[in-house]
mmCIF file of C-alpha atoms and ligand atoms in Angstrom:
data_model
loop_
_atom_site.group_PDB
_atom_site.id
_atom_site.type_symbol
_atom_site.label_atom_id
_atom_site.label_comp_id
_atom_site.label_asym_id
_atom_site.label_seq_id
_atom_site.Cartn_x
_atom_site.Cartn_y
_atom_site.Cartn_z
ATOM 1 C CA UNK U 282 -2.984 15.947 6.007
ATOM 2 C CA UNK U 283 -1.557 19.424 6.558
ATOM 3 C CA UNK U 284 -2.485 22.536 8.503
ATOM 4 C CA UNK U 285 -6.181 23.122 9.239
ATOM 5 C CA UNK U 286 -7.371 19.787 7.836
ATOM 6 C CA UNK U 287 -10.308 18.186 9.713
ATOM 7 C CA UNK U 288 -8.668 14.713 9.597
ATOM 8 C CA UNK U 289 -6.125 15.740 12.230
ATOM 9 C CA UNK U 290 -4.119 14.117 15.015
ATOM 10 C CA UNK U 291 -6.255 15.871 17.653
ATOM 11 C CA UNK U 292 -9.077 13.452 16.808
ATOM 12 C CA UNK U 293 -7.272 10.579 18.502
ATOM 13 C CA UNK U 294 -6.100 12.838 21.344
ATOM 14 C CA UNK U 295 -9.727 13.782 22.032
ATOM 15 C CA UNK U 296 -10.753 10.119 22.133
ATOM 16 C CA UNK U 297 -7.873 9.243 24.463
ATOM 17 C CA UNK U 298 -8.708 12.166 26.777
ATOM 18 C CA UNK U 299 -12.351 11.128 26.954
ATOM 19 C CA UNK U 300 -11.448 7.527 27.801
ATOM 20 C CA UNK U 301 -9.232 8.747 30.638
ATOM 21 C CA UNK U 302 -11.751 11.331 31.881
ATOM 22 C CA UNK U 303 -14.509 8.717 32.071
ATOM 23 C CA UNK U 304 -12.315 5.998 33.555
ATOM 24 C CA UNK U 305 -13.065 3.750 30.578
ATOM 25 C CA UNK U 306 -9.348 3.409 29.923
ATOM 26 C CA UNK U 307 -8.941 1.304 33.084
ATOM 27 C CA UNK U 308 -11.456 -1.265 31.869
ATOM 28 C CA UNK U 309 -10.079 -1.593 28.334
ATOM 29 C CA UNK U 310 -7.146 -3.603 27.059
ATOM 30 C CA UNK U 311 -4.877 -1.503 24.798
ATOM 31 C CA UNK U 312 -2.702 -3.015 22.048
ATOM 32 C CA UNK U 313 -0.210 -1.417 19.676
ATOM 33 C CA UNK U 314 -0.929 -1.728 15.980
ATOM 34 C CA UNK U 315 1.551 -3.568 13.748
ATOM 35 C CA UNK U 316 2.231 -2.454 10.163
ATOM 36 C CA UNK U 317 0.097 -4.235 7.579
ATOM 37 C CA UNK U 318 1.989 -6.393 5.097
ATOM 38 C CA UNK U 319 1.699 -5.907 1.341
ATOM 39 C CA UNK U 320 0.011 -9.309 1.058
ATOM 40 C CA UNK U 321 -2.713 -8.073 3.447
ATOM 41 C CA UNK U 322 -3.233 -4.852 1.444
ATOM 42 C CA UNK U 323 -3.521 -6.890 -1.764
ATOM 43 C CA UNK U 324 -6.653 -8.617 -0.448
ATOM 44 C CA UNK U 325 -8.520 -5.349 -1.104
ATOM 45 C CA UNK U 326 -6.360 -3.342 -3.516
ATOM 46 C CA UNK U 327 -4.770 -3.901 -6.916
ATOM 47 C CA UNK U 328 -1.052 -4.656 -7.137
ATOM 48 C CA UNK U 329 -0.493 -1.565 -9.301
ATOM 49 C CA UNK U 330 -2.188 0.704 -6.774
ATOM 50 C CA UNK U 331 -0.364 -0.734 -3.762
ATOM 51 C CA UNK U 332 3.037 -0.380 -5.481
ATOM 52 C CA UNK U 333 2.298 3.182 -6.638
ATOM 53 C CA UNK U 334 0.853 4.537 -3.378
ATOM 54 C CA UNK U 335 3.576 2.933 -1.226
ATOM 55 C CA UNK U 336 6.192 4.412 -3.548
ATOM 56 C CA UNK U 337 4.641 7.878 -3.231
ATOM 57 C CA UNK U 338 4.395 7.538 0.567
ATOM 58 C CA UNK U 339 8.025 6.441 0.847
ATOM 59 C CA UNK U 340 9.217 9.335 -1.322
ATOM 60 C CA UNK U 341 7.264 11.875 0.765
ATOM 61 C CA UNK U 342 8.632 10.297 3.956
ATOM 62 C CA UNK U 343 12.156 10.766 2.625
ATOM 63 C CA UNK U 344 11.668 14.343 1.411
ATOM 64 C CA UNK U 345 9.513 15.564 4.297
ATOM 65 C CA UNK U 346 7.139 17.406 1.958
ATOM 66 C CA UNK U 347 3.411 17.037 1.401
ATOM 67 C CA UNK U 348 1.978 15.463 -1.715
ATOM 68 C CA UNK U 349 -1.698 15.878 -2.629
ATOM 69 C CA UNK U 350 -3.383 12.853 -4.213
ATOM 70 C CA UNK U 351 -6.659 14.788 -4.509
ATOM 71 C CA UNK U 352 -7.898 18.156 -3.179
ATOM 72 C CA UNK U 353 -8.884 16.552 0.190
ATOM 73 C CA UNK U 354 -6.243 13.877 0.562
ATOM 74 C CA UNK U 355 -2.595 14.576 1.239
ATOM 75 C CA UNK U 356 0.385 12.359 1.952
ATOM 76 C CA UNK U 357 2.673 13.696 4.682
ATOM 77 C CA UNK U 358 5.860 12.359 6.241
ATOM 78 C CA UNK U 359 3.882 10.258 8.735
ATOM 79 C CA UNK U 360 1.332 8.857 6.298
ATOM 80 C CA UNK U 361 3.237 5.705 5.299
ATOM 81 C CA UNK U 362 3.384 4.318 8.808
ATOM 82 C CA UNK U 363 0.016 5.689 9.916
ATOM 83 C CA UNK U 364 -1.794 4.141 6.942
ATOM 84 C CA UNK U 365 0.028 0.820 7.307
ATOM 85 C CA UNK U 366 -0.690 0.752 11.054
ATOM 86 C CA UNK U 367 -4.376 1.587 10.487
ATOM 87 C CA UNK U 368 -4.751 -1.418 8.186
ATOM 88 C CA UNK U 369 -2.454 -3.480 10.419
ATOM 89 C CA UNK U 370 -4.615 -2.672 13.456
ATOM 90 C CA UNK U 371 -7.718 -3.962 11.713
ATOM 91 C CA UNK U 372 -5.933 -7.183 10.731
ATOM 92 C CA UNK U 373 -4.396 -7.698 14.185
ATOM 93 C CA UNK U 374 -7.778 -7.037 15.831
ATOM 94 C CA UNK U 375 -9.342 -9.626 13.538
ATOM 95 C CA UNK U 376 -6.700 -12.176 14.543
ATOM 96 C CA UNK U 377 -7.145 -11.374 18.241
ATOM 97 C CA UNK U 378 -10.923 -11.724 18.111
ATOM 98 C CA UNK U 379 -10.911 -14.877 15.970
ATOM 99 C CA UNK U 380 -8.269 -16.492 18.170
ATOM 100 C CA UNK U 381 -10.359 -15.687 21.249
ATOM 101 C CA UNK U 382 -7.831 -13.301 22.791
ATOM 102 C CA UNK U 383 -10.517 -10.612 23.055
ATOM 103 C CA UNK U 384 -14.296 -10.584 22.716
ATOM 104 C CA UNK U 385 -14.330 -7.660 20.308
ATOM 105 C CA UNK U 386 -12.072 -4.776 19.341
ATOM 106 C CA UNK U 387 -12.134 -1.119 18.387
ATOM 107 C CA UNK U 388 -9.328 0.276 16.226
ATOM 108 C CA UNK U 389 -8.710 3.959 17.029
ATOM 109 C CA UNK U 390 -6.959 4.590 13.743
ATOM 110 C CA UNK U 391 -6.322 7.297 11.239
ATOM 111 C CA UNK U 392 -6.247 7.780 8.329
ATOM 112 C CA UNK U 393 -9.724 6.320 7.801
ATOM 113 C CA UNK U 394 -10.348 3.794 5.031
ATOM 114 C CA UNK U 395 -13.849 3.486 3.642
ATOM 115 C CA UNK U 396 -13.386 5.826 0.650
ATOM 116 C CA UNK U 397 -10.266 3.989 -0.583
ATOM 117 C CA UNK U 398 -11.289 1.949 -3.640
ATOM 118 C CA UNK U 399 -9.434 -0.994 -5.140
ATOM 119 C CA UNK U 400 -7.129 1.391 -6.993
ATOM 120 C CA UNK U 401 -7.676 4.924 -5.732
ATOM 121 C CA UNK U 402 -6.904 6.969 -2.609
ATOM 122 C CA UNK U 403 -9.555 9.593 -1.915
ATOM 123 C CA UNK U 404 -11.577 11.303 0.796
ATOM 124 C CA UNK U 405 -8.742 11.201 3.427
ATOM 125 C CA UNK U 406 -8.366 7.412 2.837
ATOM 126 C CA UNK U 407 -5.483 5.324 1.415
ATOM 127 C CA UNK U 408 -6.069 1.715 2.454
ATOM 128 C CA UNK U 409 -9.516 0.292 3.113
ATOM 129 C CA UNK U 410 -8.928 -0.928 6.654
ATOM 130 C CA UNK U 411 -12.300 -2.613 7.086
ATOM 131 C CA UNK U 412 -12.301 -4.358 3.689
ATOM 132 C CA UNK U 413 -8.745 -5.589 4.289
ATOM 133 C CA UNK U 414 -9.790 -6.989 7.684
ATOM 134 C CA UNK U 415 -12.966 -8.598 6.319
ATOM 135 C CA UNK U 416 -11.001 -10.334 3.534
ATOM 136 C CA UNK U 417 -8.390 -11.395 6.096
ATOM 137 C CA UNK U 418 -11.128 -13.098 8.133
ATOM 138 C CA UNK U 419 -12.350 -14.899 4.999
ATOM 139 C CA UNK U 420 -9.041 -15.755 3.333
ATOM 140 C CA UNK U 421 -6.687 -16.290 6.278
ATOM 141 C CA UNK U 422 -9.151 -17.686 8.841
ATOM 142 C CA UNK U 423 -11.535 -19.535 6.541
ATOM 143 C CA UNK U 424 -14.768 -17.785 7.553
ATOM 144 C CA UNK U 425 -17.494 -18.056 4.925
ATOM 145 C CA UNK U 426 -19.780 -15.106 5.709
ATOM 146 C CA UNK U 427 -18.957 -11.740 7.280
ATOM 147 C CA UNK U 428 -20.901 -8.489 7.475
ATOM 148 C CA UNK U 429 -19.701 -4.903 7.200
ATOM 149 C CA UNK U 430 -21.749 -2.187 8.905
ATOM 150 C CA UNK U 431 -20.953 1.397 7.863
ATOM 151 C CA UNK U 432 -22.629 4.228 9.808
ATOM 152 C CA UNK U 433 -20.374 7.070 8.666
ATOM 153 C CA UNK U 434 -22.293 10.071 7.273
ATOM 154 C CA UNK U 435 -20.519 9.604 3.930
ATOM 155 C CA UNK U 436 -21.170 6.678 1.586
ATOM 156 C CA UNK U 437 -18.461 4.013 1.892
ATOM 157 C CA UNK U 438 -17.831 4.016 -1.835
ATOM 158 C CA UNK U 439 -14.414 2.415 -1.513
ATOM 159 C CA UNK U 440 -15.702 -0.506 0.503
ATOM 160 C CA UNK U 441 -18.571 -0.947 -1.939
ATOM 161 C CA UNK U 442 -16.118 -0.887 -4.866
ATOM 162 C CA UNK U 443 -14.086 -3.652 -3.205
ATOM 163 C CA UNK U 444 -16.821 -5.931 -1.841
ATOM 164 C CA UNK U 445 -19.795 -5.512 -4.223
ATOM 165 C CA UNK U 446 -20.459 -8.885 -5.827
ATOM 166 C CA UNK U 447 -18.454 -10.789 -3.186
ATOM 167 C CA UNK U 448 -21.278 -12.841 -1.681
ATOM 168 C CA UNK U 449 -19.112 -13.804 1.292
ATOM 169 C CA UNK U 450 -19.648 -10.241 2.526
ATOM 170 C CA UNK U 451 -22.922 -8.439 3.309
ATOM 171 C CA UNK U 452 -22.512 -4.669 3.585
ATOM 172 C CA UNK U 453 -25.174 -2.547 5.299
ATOM 173 C CA UNK U 454 -24.876 1.224 5.393
ATOM 174 C CA UNK U 455 -26.775 4.469 5.657
ATOM 175 C CA UNK U 456 -25.350 7.794 4.575
ATOM 176 C CA UNK U 457 -26.424 11.321 3.738
ATOM 177 C CA UNK U 458 -27.732 11.555 0.176
ATOM 178 C CA UNK U 459 -26.157 14.112 -2.162
ATOM 179 C CA UNK U 460 -23.071 14.435 0.004
ATOM 180 C CA UNK U 461 -19.459 13.489 -0.786
ATOM 181 C CA UNK U 462 -18.634 11.148 -2.583
ATOM 182 C CA UNK U 463 -22.055 11.488 -4.275
ATOM 183 C CA UNK U 464 -22.511 7.752 -4.787
ATOM 184 C CA UNK U 465 -24.413 4.808 -3.328
ATOM 185 C CA UNK U 466 -27.887 5.657 -4.624
ATOM 186 C CA UNK U 467 -27.830 2.556 -6.810
ATOM 187 C CA UNK U 468 -26.134 -0.389 -5.034
ATOM 188 C CA UNK U 469 -23.414 -2.108 -7.066
ATOM 189 C CA UNK U 470 -24.312 -5.625 -5.943
ATOM 190 C CA UNK U 471 -27.037 -7.733 -4.343
ATOM 191 C CA UNK U 472 -24.817 -8.011 -1.242
ATOM 192 C CA UNK U 473 -25.161 -4.261 -0.609
ATOM 193 C CA UNK U 474 -27.856 -2.673 1.572
ATOM 194 C CA UNK U 475 -27.471 1.051 0.845
ATOM 195 C CA UNK U 476 -29.728 3.533 2.620
ATOM 196 C CA UNK U 477 -29.274 7.101 1.374
ATOM 197 C CA UNK U 478 -31.083 9.512 3.715
ATOM 198 C CA UNK U 479 -31.822 13.212 3.221
ATOM 199 C CA UNK U 480 -29.912 15.932 5.078
ATOM 200 C CA UNK U 481 -31.330 16.739 8.538
ATOM 201 C CA UNK U 482 -32.598 13.189 9.136
ATOM 202 C CA UNK U 483 -32.471 12.506 12.887
ATOM 203 C CA UNK U 484 -31.910 9.454 15.057
ATOM 204 C CA UNK U 485 -35.452 8.067 15.316
ATOM 205 C CA UNK U 486 -35.842 7.870 11.520
ATOM 206 C CA UNK U 487 -32.426 6.224 11.186
ATOM 207 C CA UNK U 488 -33.311 3.655 13.860
ATOM 208 C CA UNK U 489 -36.542 2.813 12.058
ATOM 209 C CA UNK U 490 -34.678 2.299 8.765
ATOM 210 C CA UNK U 491 -32.134 0.061 10.464
ATOM 211 C CA UNK U 492 -34.903 -2.057 12.048
ATOM 212 C CA UNK U 493 -36.611 -2.367 8.704
ATOM 213 C CA UNK U 494 -33.721 -2.730 6.255
ATOM 214 C CA UNK U 495 -30.515 -3.849 8.000
ATOM 215 C CA UNK U 496 -31.615 -6.187 10.743
ATOM 216 C CA UNK U 497 -33.775 -8.600 8.704
ATOM 217 C CA UNK U 498 -30.966 -8.957 6.129
ATOM 218 C CA UNK U 499 -28.396 -9.548 8.862
ATOM 219 C CA UNK U 500 -30.623 -12.115 10.592
ATOM 220 C CA UNK U 501 -31.108 -13.969 7.331
ATOM 221 C CA UNK U 502 -27.411 -13.788 6.390
ATOM 222 C CA UNK U 503 -26.115 -14.988 9.780
ATOM 223 C CA UNK U 504 -22.636 -13.422 9.570
ATOM 224 C CA UNK U 505 -19.845 -15.295 11.363
ATOM 225 C CA UNK U 506 -18.143 -12.002 12.224
ATOM 226 C CA UNK U 507 -19.097 -8.314 11.944
ATOM 227 C CA UNK U 508 -16.875 -5.411 10.942
ATOM 228 C CA UNK U 509 -17.941 -1.844 11.625
ATOM 229 C CA UNK U 510 -16.878 1.244 9.697
ATOM 230 C CA UNK U 511 -17.469 3.451 12.710
ATOM 231 C CA UNK U 512 -17.705 7.027 11.492
ATOM 232 C CA UNK U 513 -19.183 9.516 13.928
ATOM 233 C CA UNK U 514 -19.657 12.399 11.488
ATOM 234 C CA UNK U 515 -23.430 11.789 11.312
ATOM 235 C CA UNK U 516 -23.467 13.477 14.755
ATOM 236 C CA UNK U 517 -25.561 16.659 14.821
ATOM 237 C CA UNK U 518 -22.534 18.705 15.918
ATOM 238 C CA UNK U 519 -20.364 17.548 13.005
ATOM 239 C CA UNK U 520 -20.048 20.114 10.249
ATOM 240 C CA UNK U 521 -18.884 17.706 7.544
ATOM 241 C CA UNK U 522 -22.418 16.317 7.319
ATOM 242 C CA UNK U 523 -25.953 17.459 8.075
ATOM 243 C CA UNK U 524 -27.495 14.467 9.862
ATOM 244 C CA UNK U 525 -28.865 14.745 13.386
ATOM 245 C CA UNK U 526 -27.566 11.741 15.304
ATOM 246 C CA UNK U 527 -26.512 11.993 18.952
ATOM 247 C CA UNK U 528 -24.434 9.775 21.242
ATOM 248 C CA UNK U 529 -27.469 7.675 22.216
ATOM 249 C CA UNK U 530 -28.112 6.839 18.562
ATOM 250 C CA UNK U 531 -24.578 5.512 18.072
ATOM 251 C CA UNK U 532 -24.997 3.461 21.262
ATOM 252 C CA UNK U 533 -28.317 2.078 20.015
ATOM 253 C CA UNK U 534 -26.804 1.084 16.655
ATOM 254 C CA UNK U 535 -23.894 -0.582 18.469
ATOM 255 C CA UNK U 536 -26.308 -2.495 20.705
ATOM 256 C CA UNK U 537 -28.339 -3.778 17.770
ATOM 257 C CA UNK U 538 -25.249 -4.849 15.833
ATOM 258 C CA UNK U 539 -23.836 -6.480 18.965
ATOM 259 C CA UNK U 540 -27.053 -8.437 19.446
ATOM 260 C CA UNK U 541 -26.766 -9.807 15.893
ATOM 261 C CA UNK U 542 -23.126 -10.712 16.541
ATOM 262 C CA UNK U 543 -24.091 -12.509 19.743
ATOM 263 C CA UNK U 544 -26.802 -14.535 17.997
ATOM 264 C CA UNK U 545 -24.772 -15.573 14.974
ATOM 265 C CA UNK U 546 -21.099 -14.686 15.345
ATOM 266 C CA UNK U 547 -20.112 -15.601 18.908
ATOM 267 C CA UNK U 548 -20.084 -11.853 19.580
ATOM 268 C CA UNK U 549 -17.153 -11.301 17.217
ATOM 269 C CA UNK U 550 -16.907 -7.621 16.198
ATOM 270 C CA UNK U 551 -14.026 -5.523 14.918
ATOM 271 C CA UNK U 552 -14.887 -1.840 14.705
ATOM 272 C CA UNK U 553 -12.625 0.685 12.960
ATOM 273 C CA UNK U 554 -12.762 4.452 13.309
ATOM 274 C CA UNK U 555 -13.690 6.234 10.080
ATOM 275 C CA UNK U 556 -14.916 9.863 10.193
ATOM 276 C CA UNK U 557 -15.933 12.164 13.040
ATOM 277 C CA UNK U 558 -14.518 15.668 13.066
ATOM 278 C CA UNK U 559 -16.323 17.582 15.835
ATOM 279 C CA UNK U 560 -13.811 16.647 18.498
ATOM 280 C CA UNK U 561 -16.093 16.692 21.564
ATOM 281 C CA UNK U 562 -18.916 14.852 19.823
ATOM 282 C CA UNK U 563 -16.453 12.346 18.365
ATOM 283 C CA UNK U 564 -14.900 11.621 21.760
ATOM 284 C CA UNK U 565 -18.243 11.210 23.556
ATOM 285 C CA UNK U 566 -19.677 9.063 20.754
ATOM 286 C CA UNK U 567 -16.648 6.754 20.685
ATOM 287 C CA UNK U 568 -16.870 6.403 24.484
ATOM 288 C CA UNK U 569 -20.522 5.378 24.151
ATOM 289 C CA UNK U 570 -19.682 2.930 21.346
ATOM 290 C CA UNK U 571 -16.960 1.362 23.523
ATOM 291 C CA UNK U 572 -19.168 1.210 26.626
ATOM 292 C CA UNK U 573 -21.635 -0.900 24.649
ATOM 293 C CA UNK U 574 -18.958 -3.087 23.048
ATOM 294 C CA UNK U 575 -17.249 -3.671 26.399
ATOM 295 C CA UNK U 576 -20.543 -3.994 28.335
ATOM 296 C CA UNK U 577 -19.514 -1.313 30.829
HETATM 297 ZN ZN1 ZN B 895 -17.289 10.489 6.812
#
């Protein structure tokens, strides 16, 4: 994204370092991410958008310059492959989980995806990794009901834009009210459970809201697979938001979602990294998320 941008390569380095420092890396099975195909991108994005953004990415790759699509979101020489691998990781993880090759999967990817709408790149996002994977599970594997959980501090406006009104998908999220992208207050479909929360809300209040508003809907919906937009920028140390979550809160959320998946979805979860910009907090929170997913 360019010099000094919070959505930086060090985010994945910090996660990798933490996994090695804690010994978690030994217990996990690592896979390389393939590039997503255009047909996979088209499950969530318009043909015009996919053609235009790929064209811009290819031109930047050739010229080696940066190209801003909005004040926060820049295409660099590596963006084409990074964005295609981020979406490709989510699709490959979905295949692996649905074919029983792994119990669940976490995609340590960047750029993130949940702000990418059907036809717009924004908020550091180009392709909506989670929406692409959810549609892949429905359209390529024949599932009938999947859930998307989004616990990033920012509203997943792109995912909502793509999935609102698609009753094969139930999306549950919380996010800081009156924060970028300043949306989500009024859900765009009956399949959306949007919980805007005020700045400085802490873990206990979030847990109570989840118990009250997410879990009954998930129990009733009985998703056959669960996708997680795993943003860790609701952490109290993260300066891109003002919520007060800590590692234990992310672990608790993961446990509750995992319990739903075990009851209804044969444990099938694909989680994709979204935000999280305080490097230490991000790394520790991801490690906690993975410990719960991997039952370590
Ligand atoms: Zn975020």
